[in-house]
N, CA, C and O atoms as a Tinker XYZ file with bonds, in Angstrom:
   440  protein
     1  N    115.041000   -2.037000  122.197000    73     2
     2  CA   115.971000   -2.228000  121.120000    64     1     3
     3  C    115.483000   -3.302000  120.154000    63     2     4     5
     4  O    115.627000   -3.158000  118.940000    81     3
     5  N    114.912000   -4.364000  120.680000    73     3     6
     6  CA   114.422000   -5.447000  119.829000    64     5     7
     7  C    113.329000   -4.933000  118.904000    63     6     8     9
     8  O    113.304000   -5.267000  117.720000    81     7
     9  N    112.422000   -4.117000  119.445000    73     7    10
    10  CA   111.335000   -3.607000  118.609000    64     9    11
    11  C    111.869000   -2.721000  117.489000    63    10    12    13
    12  O    111.326000   -2.727000  116.384000    81    11
    13  N    112.925000   -1.961000  117.762000    73    11    14
    14  CA   113.540000   -1.114000  116.737000    64    13    15
    15  C    114.143000   -1.973000  115.630000    63    14    16    17
    16  O    113.983000   -1.679000  114.445000    81    15
    17  N    114.833000   -3.030000  116.027000    73    15    18
    18  CA   115.428000   -3.947000  115.049000    64    17    19
    19  C    114.335000   -4.618000  114.222000    63    18    20    21
    20  O    114.452000   -4.720000  113.001000    81    19
    21  N    113.280000   -5.074000  114.881000    73    19    22
    22  CA   112.193000   -5.743000  114.171000    64    21    23
    23  C    111.522000   -4.801000  113.172000    63    22    24    25
    24  O    111.178000   -5.221000  112.067000    81    23
    25  N    111.330000   -3.537000  113.547000    73    23    26
    26  CA   110.733000   -2.563000  112.621000    64    25    27
    27  C    111.614000   -2.385000  111.396000    63    26    28    29
    28  O    111.122000   -2.337000  110.269000    81    27
    29  N    112.922000   -2.285000  111.623000    73    27    30
    30  CA   113.861000   -2.118000  110.505000    64    29    31
    31  C    113.851000   -3.347000  109.596000    63    30    32    33
    32  O    113.921000   -3.218000  108.374000    81    31
    33  N    113.767000   -4.522000  110.185000    73    31    34
    34  CA   113.725000   -5.760000  109.402000    64    33    35
    35  C    112.459000   -5.799000  108.558000    63    34    36    37
    36  O    112.500000   -6.173000  107.386000    81    35
    37  N    111.338000   -5.415000  109.151000    73    35    38
    38  CA   110.065000   -5.410000  108.416000    64    37    39
    39  C    110.094000   -4.439000  107.240000    63    38    40    41
    40  O    109.416000   -4.652000  106.235000    81    39
    41  N    110.875000   -3.378000  107.371000    73    39    42
    42  CA   111.017000   -2.397000  106.285000    64    41    43
    43  C    112.041000   -2.840000  105.245000    63    42    44    45
    44  O    112.240000   -2.162000  104.238000    81    43
    45  N    112.691000   -3.982000  105.490000    73    43    46
    46  CA   113.658000   -4.505000  104.539000    64    45    47
    47  C    115.062000   -3.956000  104.697000    63    46    48    49
    48  O    115.888000   -4.097000  103.795000    81    47
    49  N    115.343000   -3.330000  105.835000    73    47    50
    50  CA   116.658000   -2.723000  106.058000    64    49    51
    51  C    117.754000   -3.766000  106.256000    63    50    52    53
    52  O    118.921000   -3.490000  105.978000    81    51
    53  N    117.398000   -4.959000  106.734000    73    51    54
    54  CA   118.391000   -5.999000  107.003000    64    53    55
    55  C    117.946000   -7.323000  106.407000    63    54    56    57
    56  O    116.752000   -7.617000  106.341000    81    55
    57  N    118.903000   -8.111000  105.978000    73    55    58
    58  CA   118.626000   -9.455000  105.480000    64    57    59
    59  C    119.247000  -10.527000  106.366000    63    58    60    61
    60  O    119.016000  -11.720000  106.169000    81    59
    61  N    120.037000  -10.089000  107.344000    73    59    62
    62  CA   120.661000  -11.019000  108.280000    64    61    63
    63  C    120.694000  -10.388000  109.665000    63    62    64    65
    64  O    121.043000   -9.217000  109.816000    81    63
    65  N    120.329000  -11.170000  110.668000    73    63    66
    66  CA   120.431000  -10.741000  112.061000    64    65    67
    67  C    121.488000  -11.629000  112.705000    63    66    68    69
    68  O    121.357000  -12.853000  112.726000    81    67
    69  N    122.538000  -10.999000  113.228000    73    67    70
    70  CA   123.614000  -11.740000  113.883000    64    69    71
    71  C    123.630000  -11.347000  115.354000    63    70    72    73
    72  O    123.741000  -10.169000  115.691000    81    71
    73  N    123.518000  -12.344000  116.225000    73    71    74
    74  CA   123.539000  -12.096000  117.664000    64    73    75
    75  C    124.623000  -12.956000  118.296000    63    74    76    77
    76  O    125.010000  -13.988000  117.748000    81    75
    77  N    125.105000  -12.523000  119.446000    73    75    78
    78  CA   126.085000  -13.342000  120.154000    64    77    79
    79  C    125.422000  -14.626000  120.628000    63    78    80    81
    80  O    125.947000  -15.722000  120.431000    81    79
    81  N    124.261000  -14.474000  121.253000    73    79    82
    82  CA   123.532000  -15.621000  121.775000    64    81    83
    83  C    122.047000  -15.370000  121.567000    63    82    84    85
    84  O    121.553000  -14.286000  121.880000    81    83
    85  N    121.335000  -16.353000  121.046000    73    83    86
    86  CA   119.913000  -16.127000  120.801000    64    85    87
    87  C    119.131000  -15.940000  122.084000    63    86    88    89
    88  O    118.028000  -15.394000  122.062000    81    87
    89  N    119.683000  -16.383000  123.203000    73    87    90
    90  CA   119.009000  -16.163000  124.484000    64    89    91
    91  C    119.006000  -14.682000  124.847000    63    90    92    93
    92  O    118.191000  -14.247000  125.661000    81    91
    93  N    119.902000  -13.908000  124.255000    73    91    94
    94  CA   119.943000  -12.465000  124.478000    64    93    95
    95  C    118.974000  -11.733000  123.566000    63    94    96    97
    96  O    118.670000  -10.561000  123.791000    81    95
    97  N    118.489000  -12.416000  122.541000    73    95    98
    98  CA   117.565000  -11.790000  121.603000    64    97    99
    99  C    116.152000  -11.752000  122.169000    63    98   100   101
   100  O    115.431000  -10.771000  121.985000    81    99
   101  N    115.757000  -12.821000  122.857000    73    99   102
   102  CA   114.404000  -12.905000  123.404000    64   101   103
   103  C    114.433000  -13.713000  124.690000    63   102   104   105
   104  O    115.344000  -14.508000  124.923000    81   103
   105  N    113.430000  -13.498000  125.511000    73   103   106
   106  CA   113.386000  -14.156000  126.822000    64   105   107
   107  C    112.643000  -15.480000  126.824000    63   106   108   109
   108  O    112.781000  -16.264000  127.763000    81   107
   109  N    111.860000  -15.740000  125.788000    73   107   110
   110  CA   111.104000  -16.989000  125.794000    64   109   111
   111  C    111.238000  -17.701000  124.456000    63   110   112   113
   112  O    111.491000  -17.081000  123.423000    81   111
   113  N    111.065000  -18.992000  124.499000    73   111   114
   114  CA   111.117000  -19.782000  123.276000    64   113   115
   115  C    110.013000  -19.360000  122.326000    63   114   116   117
   116  O    110.213000  -19.317000  121.112000    81   115
   117  N    108.851000  -19.049000  122.875000    73   115   118
   118  CA   107.725000  -18.616000  122.048000    64   117   119
   119  C    108.083000  -17.384000  121.235000    63   118   120   121
   120  O    107.818000  -17.326000  120.035000    81   119
   121  N    108.687000  -16.392000  121.894000    73   119   122
   122  CA   109.073000  -15.174000  121.185000    64   121   123
   123  C    110.149000  -15.468000  120.145000    63   122   124   125
   124  O    110.098000  -14.944000  119.032000    81   123
   125  N    111.114000  -16.295000  120.500000    73   123   126
   126  CA   112.168000  -16.665000  119.559000    64   125   127
   127  C    111.595000  -17.345000  118.321000    63   126   128   129
   128  O    111.968000  -17.017000  117.195000    81   127
   129  N    110.691000  -18.288000  118.538000    73   127   130
   130  CA   110.109000  -19.012000  117.413000    64   129   131
   131  C    109.244000  -18.103000  116.554000    63   130   132   133
   132  O    109.226000  -18.229000  115.330000    81   131
   133  N    108.530000  -17.188000  117.194000    73   131   134
   134  CA   107.721000  -16.217000  116.454000    64   133   135
   135  C    108.605000  -15.330000  115.583000    63   134   136   137
   136  O    108.308000  -15.097000  114.411000    81   135
   137  N    109.699000  -14.837000  116.171000    73   135   138
   138  CA   110.633000  -13.994000  115.418000    64   137   139
   139  C    111.273000  -14.801000  114.293000    63   138   140   141
   140  O    111.429000  -14.296000  113.181000    81   139
   141  N    111.640000  -16.042000  114.571000    73   139   142
   142  CA   112.260000  -16.894000  113.558000    64   141   143
   143  C    111.303000  -17.131000  112.394000    63   142   144   145
   144  O    111.710000  -17.114000  111.232000    81   143
   145  N    110.045000  -17.349000  112.708000    73   143   146
   146  CA   109.039000  -17.548000  111.659000    64   145   147
   147  C    108.887000  -16.282000  110.815000    63   146   148   149
   148  O    108.780000  -16.351000  109.591000    81   147
   149  N    108.878000  -15.132000  111.481000    73   147   150
   150  CA   108.793000  -13.865000  110.749000    64   149   151
   151  C    110.038000  -13.657000  109.889000    63   150   152   153
   152  O    109.938000  -13.200000  108.750000    81   151
   153  N    111.200000  -13.988000  110.424000    73   151   154
   154  CA   112.439000  -13.874000  109.644000    64   153   155
   155  C    112.368000  -14.766000  108.400000    63   154   156   157
   156  O    112.788000  -14.372000  107.312000    81   155
   157  N    111.834000  -15.964000  108.583000    73   155   158
   158  CA   111.721000  -16.896000  107.457000    64   157   159
   159  C    110.805000  -16.309000  106.380000    63   158   160   161
   160  O    111.127000  -16.355000  105.192000    81   159
   161  N    109.658000  -15.758000  106.803000    73   159   162
   162  CA   108.717000  -15.148000  105.858000    64   161   163
   163  C    109.335000  -13.968000  105.116000    63   162   164   165
   164  O    109.021000  -13.730000  103.950000    81   163
   165  N    110.214000  -13.228000  105.794000    73   163   166
   166  CA   110.848000  -12.048000  105.205000    64   165   167
   167  C    112.184000  -12.382000  104.542000    63   166   168   169
   168  O    112.885000  -11.486000  104.071000    81   167
   169  N    112.533000  -13.655000  104.504000    73   167   170
   170  CA   113.804000  -14.119000  103.931000    64   169   171
   171  C    115.003000  -13.477000  104.632000    63   170   172   173
   172  O    115.947000  -13.011000  103.995000    81   171
   173  N    114.932000  -13.470000  105.971000    73   171   174
   174  CA   116.004000  -12.913000  106.804000    64   173   175
   175  C    116.658000  -14.063000  107.566000    63   174   176   177
   176  O    115.969000  -14.884000  108.172000    81   175
   177  N    117.976000  -14.119000  107.533000    73   175   178
   178  CA   118.704000  -15.155000  108.268000    64   177   179
   179  C    118.961000  -14.695000  109.694000    63   178   180   181
   180  O    119.169000  -13.509000  109.950000    81   179
   181  N    118.945000  -15.641000  110.613000    73   179   182
   182  CA   119.237000  -15.375000  112.023000    64   181   183
   183  C    120.436000  -16.236000  112.391000    63   182   184   185
   184  O    120.383000  -17.462000  112.295000    81   183
   185  N    121.515000  -15.589000  112.812000    73   183   186
   186  CA   122.752000  -16.307000  113.114000    64   185   187
   187  C    123.169000  -16.035000  114.551000    63   186   188   189
   188  O    123.255000  -14.884000  114.980000    81   187
   189  N    123.428000  -17.109000  115.287000    73   187   190
   190  CA   123.949000  -17.018000  116.648000    64   189   191
   191  C    125.431000  -17.355000  116.603000    63   190   192   193
   192  O    125.811000  -18.458000  116.208000    81   191
   193  N    126.258000  -16.416000  117.002000    73   191   194
   194  CA   127.708000  -16.608000  116.963000    64   193   195
   195  C    128.154000  -17.646000  117.986000    63   194   196   197
   196  O    128.965000  -18.518000  117.673000    81   195
   197  N    127.631000  -17.557000  119.206000    73   195   198
   198  CA   128.094000  -18.451000  120.274000    64   197   199
   199  C    127.690000  -19.906000  120.048000    63   198   200   201
   200  O    128.385000  -20.816000  120.498000    81   199
   201  N    126.594000  -20.129000  119.367000    73   199   202
   202  CA   126.127000  -21.501000  119.126000    64   201   203
   203  C    126.410000  -21.959000  117.700000    63   202   204   205
   204  O    126.079000  -23.088000  117.340000    81   203
   205  N    127.007000  -21.112000  116.896000    73   203   206
   206  CA   127.311000  -21.434000  115.494000    64   205   207
   207  C    126.081000  -21.946000  114.761000    63   206   208   209
   208  O    126.148000  -22.936000  114.033000    81   207
   209  N    124.961000  -21.265000  114.959000    73   207   210
   210  CA   123.723000  -21.655000  114.296000    64   209   211
   211  C    123.364000  -20.646000  113.223000    63   210   212   213
   212  O    123.436000  -19.435000  113.428000    81   211
   213  N    122.978000  -21.171000  112.084000    73   211   214
   214  CA   122.527000  -20.353000  110.970000    64   213   215
   215  C    121.153000  -20.888000  110.588000    63   214   216   217
   216  O    121.028000  -22.044000  110.186000    81   215
   217  N    120.130000  -20.065000  110.708000    73   215   218
   218  CA   118.769000  -20.529000  110.440000    64   217   219
   219  C    118.445000  -20.560000  108.952000    63   218   220   221
   220  O    117.287000  -20.739000  108.575000    81   219
   221  N    119.440000  -20.389000  108.118000    73   219   222
   222  CA   119.224000  -20.458000  106.678000    64   221   223
   223  C    119.007000  -21.881000  106.184000    63   222   224   225
   224  O    118.557000  -22.081000  105.056000    81   223
   225  N    119.319000  -22.864000  107.010000    73   223   226
   226  CA   119.138000  -24.265000  106.609000    64   225   227
   227  C    118.111000  -24.943000  107.514000    63   226   228   229
   228  O    117.840000  -24.485000  108.624000    81   227
   229  N    117.549000  -26.041000  107.015000    73   227   230
   230  CA   116.558000  -26.795000  107.793000    64   229   231
   231  C    117.178000  -27.330000  109.079000    63   230   232   233
   232  O    116.542000  -27.292000  110.133000    81   231
   233  N    118.403000  -27.825000  109.007000    73   231   234
   234  CA   119.091000  -28.345000  110.197000    64   233   235
   235  C    119.313000  -27.220000  111.200000    63   234   236   237
   236  O    119.103000  -27.404000  112.399000    81   235
   237  N    119.732000  -26.069000  110.722000    73   235   238
   238  CA   119.966000  -24.916000  111.600000    64   237   239
   239  C    118.700000  -24.495000  112.319000    63   238   240   241
   240  O    118.727000  -24.193000  113.512000    81   239
   241  N    117.571000  -24.475000  111.584000    73   239   242
   242  CA   116.289000  -24.103000  112.202000    64   241   243
   243  C    115.877000  -25.134000  113.253000    63   242   244   245
   244  O    115.403000  -24.767000  114.328000    81   243
   245  N    116.054000  -26.415000  112.949000    73   243   246
   246  CA   115.685000  -27.469000  113.900000    64   245   247
   247  C    116.540000  -27.382000  115.160000    63   246   248   249
   248  O    116.016000  -27.464000  116.271000    81   247
   249  N    117.835000  -27.219000  114.998000    73   247   250
   250  CA   118.718000  -27.088000  116.162000    64   249   251
   251  C    118.374000  -25.849000  116.971000    63   250   252   253
   252  O    118.420000  -25.869000  118.201000    81   251
   253  N    118.030000  -24.778000  116.281000    73   251   254
   254  CA   117.641000  -23.538000  116.943000    64   253   255
   255  C    116.442000  -23.772000  117.861000    63   254   256   257
   256  O    116.438000  -23.332000  119.010000    81   255
   257  N    115.435000  -24.461000  117.351000    73   255   258
   258  CA   114.228000  -24.737000  118.138000    64   257   259
   259  C    114.562000  -25.595000  119.352000    63   258   260   261
   260  O    114.090000  -25.319000  120.455000    81   259
   261  N    115.360000  -26.618000  119.161000    73   259   262
   262  CA   115.728000  -27.514000  120.266000    64   261   263
   263  C    116.519000  -26.766000  121.337000    63   262   264   265
   264  O    116.221000  -26.876000  122.526000    81   263
   265  N    117.519000  -26.014000  120.916000    73   263   266
   266  CA   118.353000  -25.286000  121.879000    64   265   267
   267  C    117.556000  -24.192000  122.577000    63   266   268   269
   268  O    117.772000  -23.927000  123.760000    81   267
   269  N    116.634000  -23.553000  121.856000    73   267   270
   270  CA   115.782000  -22.533000  122.472000    64   269   271
   271  C    114.931000  -23.133000  123.584000    63   270   272   273
   272  O    114.803000  -22.554000  124.663000    81   271
   273  N    114.353000  -24.292000  123.312000    73   271   274
   274  CA   113.514000  -24.954000  124.315000    64   273   275
   275  C    114.338000  -25.357000  125.533000    63   274   276   277
   276  O    113.882000  -25.209000  126.667000    81   275
   277  N    115.535000  -25.860000  125.307000    73   275   278
   278  CA   116.404000  -26.253000  126.419000    64   277   279
   279  C    116.831000  -25.033000  127.229000    63   278   280   281
   280  O    116.899000  -25.098000  128.457000    81   279
   281  N    117.115000  -23.932000  126.558000    73   279   282
   282  CA   117.502000  -22.699000  127.259000    64   281   283
   283  C    116.370000  -22.195000  128.144000    63   282   284   285
   284  O    116.600000  -21.779000  129.280000    81   283
   285  N    115.140000  -22.234000  127.619000    73   283   286
   286  CA   114.002000  -21.794000  128.418000    64   285   287
   287  C    113.797000  -22.726000  129.607000    63   286   288   289
   288  O    113.510000  -22.260000  130.710000    81   287
   289  N    113.938000  -24.021000  129.404000    73   287   290
   290  CA   113.815000  -24.981000  130.500000    64   289   291
   291  C    114.849000  -24.690000  131.579000    63   290   292   293
   292  O    114.527000  -24.693000  132.767000    81   291
   293  N    116.089000  -24.438000  131.172000    73   291   294
   294  CA   117.151000  -24.132000  132.127000    64   293   295
   295  C    116.811000  -22.884000  132.940000    63   294   296   297
   296  O    116.992000  -22.863000  134.157000    81   295
   297  N    116.322000  -21.852000  132.269000    73   295   298
   298  CA   115.959000  -20.610000  132.954000    64   297   299
   299  C    114.845000  -20.869000  133.970000    63   298   300   301
   300  O    114.901000  -20.366000  135.092000    81   299
   301  N    113.833000  -21.653000  133.579000    73   299   302
   302  CA   112.719000  -21.948000  134.481000    64   301   303
   303  C    113.173000  -22.786000  135.678000    63   302   304   305
   304  O    112.698000  -22.571000  136.793000    81   303
   305  N    114.075000  -23.729000  135.463000    73   303   306
   306  CA   114.596000  -24.539000  136.572000    64   305   307
   307  C    115.386000  -23.686000  137.559000    63   306   308   309
   308  O    115.261000  -23.864000  138.771000    81   307
   309  N    116.193000  -22.767000  137.054000    73   307   310
   310  CA   116.946000  -21.861000  137.929000    64   309   311
   311  C    115.980000  -21.012000  138.740000    63   310   312   313
   312  O    116.169000  -20.833000  139.943000    81   311
   313  N    114.954000  -20.494000  138.094000    73   311   314
   314  CA   113.958000  -19.671000  138.783000    64   313   315
   315  C    113.270000  -20.462000  139.897000    63   314   316   317
   316  O    113.083000  -19.949000  141.001000    81   315
   317  N    112.898000  -21.701000  139.611000    73   315   318
   318  CA   112.258000  -22.547000  140.624000    64   317   319
   319  C    113.191000  -22.797000  141.807000    63   318   320   321
   320  O    112.759000  -22.740000  142.958000    81   319
   321  N    114.464000  -23.072000  141.531000    73   319   322
   322  CA   115.422000  -23.335000  142.616000    64   321   323
   323  C    115.613000  -22.104000  143.494000    63   322   324   325
   324  O    115.697000  -22.219000  144.716000    81   323
   325  N    115.682000  -20.943000  142.883000    73   323   326
   326  CA   115.842000  -19.710000  143.657000    64   325   327
   327  C    114.616000  -19.485000  144.536000    63   326   328   329
   328  O    114.750000  -19.176000  145.720000    81   327
   329  N    113.429000  -19.637000  143.967000    73   327   330
   330  CA   112.199000  -19.444000  144.744000    64   329   331
   331  C    112.111000  -20.443000  145.896000    63   330   332   333
   332  O    111.732000  -20.076000  147.008000    81   331
   333  N    112.459000  -21.698000  145.635000    73   331   334
   334  CA   112.440000  -22.715000  146.697000    64   333   335
   335  C    113.477000  -22.417000  147.768000    63   334   336   337
   336  O    113.212000  -22.603000  148.956000    81   335
   337  N    114.651000  -21.956000  147.364000    73   335   338
   338  CA   115.696000  -21.595000  148.324000    64   337   339
   339  C    115.266000  -20.451000  149.220000    63   338   340   341
   340  O    115.503000  -20.484000  150.427000    81   339
   341  N    114.632000  -19.434000  148.639000    73   339   342
   342  CA   114.137000  -18.306000  149.436000    64   341   343
   343  C    113.038000  -18.756000  150.396000    63   342   344   345
   344  O    112.989000  -18.321000  151.547000    81   343
   345  N    112.161000  -19.628000  149.915000    73   343   346
   346  CA   111.077000  -20.145000  150.759000    64   345   347
   347  C    111.644000  -20.941000  151.935000    63   346   348   349
   348  O    111.194000  -20.779000  153.069000    81   347
   349  N    112.629000  -21.796000  151.667000    73   347   350
   350  CA   113.251000  -22.597000  152.730000    64   349   351
   351  C    113.995000  -21.719000  153.730000    63   350   352   353
   352  O    113.922000  -21.953000  154.936000    81   351
   353  N    114.706000  -20.717000  153.239000    73   351   354
   354  CA   115.435000  -19.810000  154.131000    64   353   355
   355  C    114.465000  -19.055000  155.026000    63   354   356   357
   356  O    114.714000  -18.891000  156.220000    81   355
   357  N    113.362000  -18.598000  154.451000    73   355   358
   358  CA   112.359000  -17.868000  155.234000    64   357   359
   359  C    111.752000  -18.781000  156.302000    63   358   360   361
   360  O    111.522000  -18.349000  157.431000    81   359
   361  N    111.491000  -20.048000  155.945000    73   359   362
   362  CA   110.923000  -21.009000  156.901000    64   361   363
   363  C    111.881000  -21.287000  158.053000    63   362   364   365
   364  O    111.444000  -21.589000  159.164000    81   363
   365  N    113.187000  -21.185000  157.798000    73   363   366
   366  CA   114.192000  -21.402000  158.839000    64   365   367
   367  C    114.476000  -20.139000  159.639000    63   366   368   369
   368  O    115.308000  -20.149000  160.547000    81   367
   369  N    113.785000  -19.050000  159.303000    73   367   370
   370  CA   113.959000  -17.811000  160.047000    64   369   371
   371  C    115.116000  -16.947000  159.585000    63   370   372   373
   372  O    115.479000  -15.990000  160.268000    81   371
   373  N    115.694000  -17.259000  158.456000    73   371   374
   374  CA   116.794000  -16.451000  157.924000    64   373   375
   375  C    116.224000  -15.132000  157.425000    63   374   376   377
   376  O    115.239000  -15.099000  156.687000    81   375
   377  N    116.864000  -14.046000  157.844000    73   375   378
   378  CA   116.399000  -12.732000  157.409000    64   377   379
   379  C    116.824000  -12.514000  155.966000    63   378   380   381
   380  O    118.003000  -12.621000  155.629000    81   379
   381  N    115.861000  -12.210000  155.130000    73   379   382
   382  CA   116.137000  -11.961000  153.720000    64   381   383
   383  C    116.217000  -10.460000  153.476000    63   382   384   385
   384  O    115.457000   -9.689000  154.062000    81   383
   385  N    117.121000  -10.055000  152.626000    73   383   386
   386  CA   117.265000   -8.641000  152.299000    64   385   387
   387  C    118.181000   -7.927000  153.268000    63   386   388   389
   388  O    118.837000   -8.543000  154.108000    81   387
   389  N    118.211000   -6.624000  153.133000    73   387   390
   390  CA   119.077000   -5.792000  153.960000    64   389   391
   391  C    118.558000   -5.742000  155.394000    63   390   392   393
   392  O    117.349000   -5.712000  155.622000    81   391
   393  N    119.467000   -5.733000  156.346000    73   391   394
   394  CA   119.043000   -5.658000  157.741000    64   393   395
   395  C    118.518000   -4.257000  158.038000    63   394   396   397
   396  O    118.954000   -3.271000  157.443000    81   395
   397  N    117.572000   -4.194000  158.973000    73   395   398
   398  CA   116.971000   -2.915000  159.333000    64   397   399
   399  C    117.917000   -2.138000  160.231000    63   398   400   401
   400  O    118.595000   -2.708000  161.086000    81   399
   401  N    117.952000   -0.838000  160.027000    73   399   402
   402  CA   118.810000    0.028000  160.834000    64   401   403
   403  C    118.190000    0.209000  162.214000    63   402   404   405
   404  O    116.991000    0.463000  162.331000    81   403
   405  N    118.995000    0.079000  163.244000    73   403   406
   406  CA   118.518000    0.241000  164.621000    64   405   407
   407  C    119.026000    1.550000  165.224000    63   406   408   409
   408  O    118.783000    1.836000  166.396000    81   407
   409  N    119.712000    2.319000  164.440000    73   407   410
   410  CA   120.314000    3.548000  164.931000    64   409   411
   411  C    119.245000    4.640000  165.032000    63   410   412   413
   412  O    118.774000    5.150000  164.015000    81   411
   413  N    118.864000    4.997000  166.266000    73   411   414
   414  CA   117.805000    5.990000  166.465000    64   413   415
   415  C    118.216000    7.364000  165.959000    63   414   416   417
   416  O    117.367000    8.137000  165.516000    81   415
   417  N    119.512000    7.681000  166.018000    73   415   418
   418  CA   119.973000    8.965000  165.496000    64   417   419
   419  C    119.760000    9.037000  163.990000    63   418   420   421
   420  O    119.334000   10.064000  163.463000    81   419
   421  N    120.053000    7.963000  163.319000    73   419   422
   422  CA   119.878000    7.917000  161.877000    64   421   423
   423  C    118.401000    8.024000  161.526000    63   422   424   425
   424  O    118.033000    8.713000  160.574000    81   423
   425  N    117.564000    7.349000  162.286000    73   423   426
   426  CA   116.125000    7.405000  162.046000    64   425   427
   427  C    115.615000    8.819000  162.285000    63   426   428   429
   428  O    114.735000    9.288000  161.564000    81   427
   429  N    116.155000    9.501000  163.285000    73   427   430
   430  CA   115.739000   10.868000  163.584000    64   429   431
   431  C    116.092000   11.850000  162.485000    63   430   432   433
   432  O    115.422000   12.872000  162.338000    81   431
   433  N    117.116000   11.569000  161.717000    73   431   434
   434  CA   117.527000   12.458000  160.628000    64   433   435
   435  C    116.443000   12.533000  159.571000    63   434   436   437
   436  O    116.216000   13.590000  158.981000    81   435
   437  N    115.790000   11.444000  159.335000    73   435   438
   438  CA   114.772000   11.406000  158.294000    64   437   439
   439  C    113.493000   11.947000  158.849000    63   438   440
   440  O    112.490000   12.010000  158.139000    81   439
């Protein structure tokens, strides 16, 4: 969907992109900043409803960059905590995932 929107923007179909949250627009700060730079070159505004950010102003662009970086940091910290939690659970012998079926009748069906 993002690629379709970007193609339409490049063709001049839109002059404003409005999203609920910029974190839903792209998964990384790098991609967000790249898209924002392209929007700036094409004179396209990017507006986040949930953060009340409008990239049409210098302050809006600066806040956008800061919040994007913080959002990516938060995502990476959550990912690290989940990976560490799974590693610790595995080290303690906790079975991860669905338990294996021990029913020989069920196994025989397949």
